[in-house]
Amino acid sequence: MINRVLSGITPSGSALHIGNYFGAVKPQVELQEKIDETFYFIADLHALTTVQDKGELEKNIVAVVLDYLSLGLDPEKSIFFRQSDVPEHSQLAVVLANFVSLGHMKRMHAFKDKLQKGEKPDSINMGLFNYPILMAADILLYKPDGVPVGEDQRQHIEITRDIAEKFNKVVKQEVLRLPEPVISKEVGKVVGTDGERKMSKSLGNVIGIFEDEEIIKKQIMSCFTDPNRKKVTDPGKVEGNPVFIYHDLINDDKGEVEDLKNRYRDGRVGDVEVKERLFEAHKRLFEPARKRRKKLEEDMELVKRVLAEGAEKAKKVARETLEEVYEAIGIKNSLSVK
Ligand code: ADP
Ligand code: TRP
């Protein structure tokens, strides 16, 4: 039985795209209805690995908070807060760093990806290298049963489990709970508009959510389809075709989707019509969130209040775990100031 889940969102500056939405935001928001306790936080300390300009950082944080609140995160149902408002995250990370080896850290993707991109190991910043330790602290503080994330985060949950296991073994107590990754099979990895790679801001193969309509239309119209189809009358392939993958995800009119698929297979519909229908479906799905976001932008006091209340609730849970950890490992002892 899963009773408590937790997940973090890095405000790294990339505007949300439908890959983020279907892979992360939507399942997270849906969990509010199914699970007793949901904890979601903005991982602003994690963002420092790439964002080191204060104005930009603030802008990114505000954007993510507005995105989530407008896409259905409900502060009445979830505890929503900012990582840095709960200093226990940093405090636990310092302890946990002693329960993972250098060799294990060197095998982490985030670090290896940078090396692959040509960066030298000596010039990678230690925040990036230590990223999985801070993430383990984020998770273990709240003792969640499940951590809903995209497929690319699986390795981080695994190292979190390893760190918790090692800590528990050393202190000979089950202080930390081993969390399970919660990764949706179908939408763990939404393909990009290039039809090849995972949809990702850095690859420029995204369909946005809150951008101006013209931009979203352009993104949809430039989407890769069936490369073997030269003319409208050629029979087309639906399976694995990104435009139809998106229709299945976005379009609430399932009858229309079936009709388009049948006509596509028979060579009775052009790419342009399929894409125009997709654009209309996108508008239907995201219009309410886009309106809510505009309203929230005008009410930053409300947004601040939500985060302050979230931090207060989160801190209660986090403090308790940190105390247990300090006690188990001997930092809390007869000399501790009360
Ligand atoms: P990006 O790759 O665009 O920078 P992030 O790394 O910020 O996206 O990811 C934020 C969240 O969205 C993570 O939980 C991640 O696993 C999920 N996610 C990102 N891209 C996709 C995708 N193409 N399909 C499914 N989930 C995704
Ligand atoms: N690393 C995650 C990402 O890039 C964000 C994150 C930080 C997170 N701390 C977390 C996710 C704790 C789940 C749990 O998407």
GROMACS .gro file of C-alpha atoms in nm, residues 225-229 234-244 261 264-267 271:
model
   22
  225THR     CA    1   0.536   1.201  -3.909
  226ASP     CA    2   0.571   0.892  -4.133
  227PRO     CA    3   0.886   0.954  -4.342
  228ASN     CA    4   0.784   0.695  -4.603
  229ARG     CA    5   0.462   0.868  -4.690
  234ASP     CA    6  -0.011   0.685  -4.971
  235PRO     CA    7  -0.115   0.458  -4.685
  236GLY     CA    8   0.048   0.592  -4.368
  237LYS     CA    9   0.186   0.431  -4.055
  238VAL     CA   10   0.012   0.521  -3.732
  239GLU     CA   11   0.207   0.310  -3.482
  240GLY     CA   12   0.511   0.495  -3.348
  241ASN     CA   13   0.412   0.808  -3.543
  242PRO     CA   14   0.464   1.096  -3.297
  243VAL     CA   15   0.161   1.291  -3.419
  244PHE     CA   16  -0.062   0.998  -3.326
  261LYS     CA   17  -0.604   0.696  -3.771
  264TYR     CA   18  -0.432   0.794  -4.231
  265ARG     CA   19  -0.384   0.420  -4.277
  266ASP     CA   20  -0.595   0.430  -4.594
  267GLY     CA   21  -0.432   0.742  -4.736
  271ASP     CA   22  -0.055   1.546  -4.229
   0.00000   0.00000   0.00000
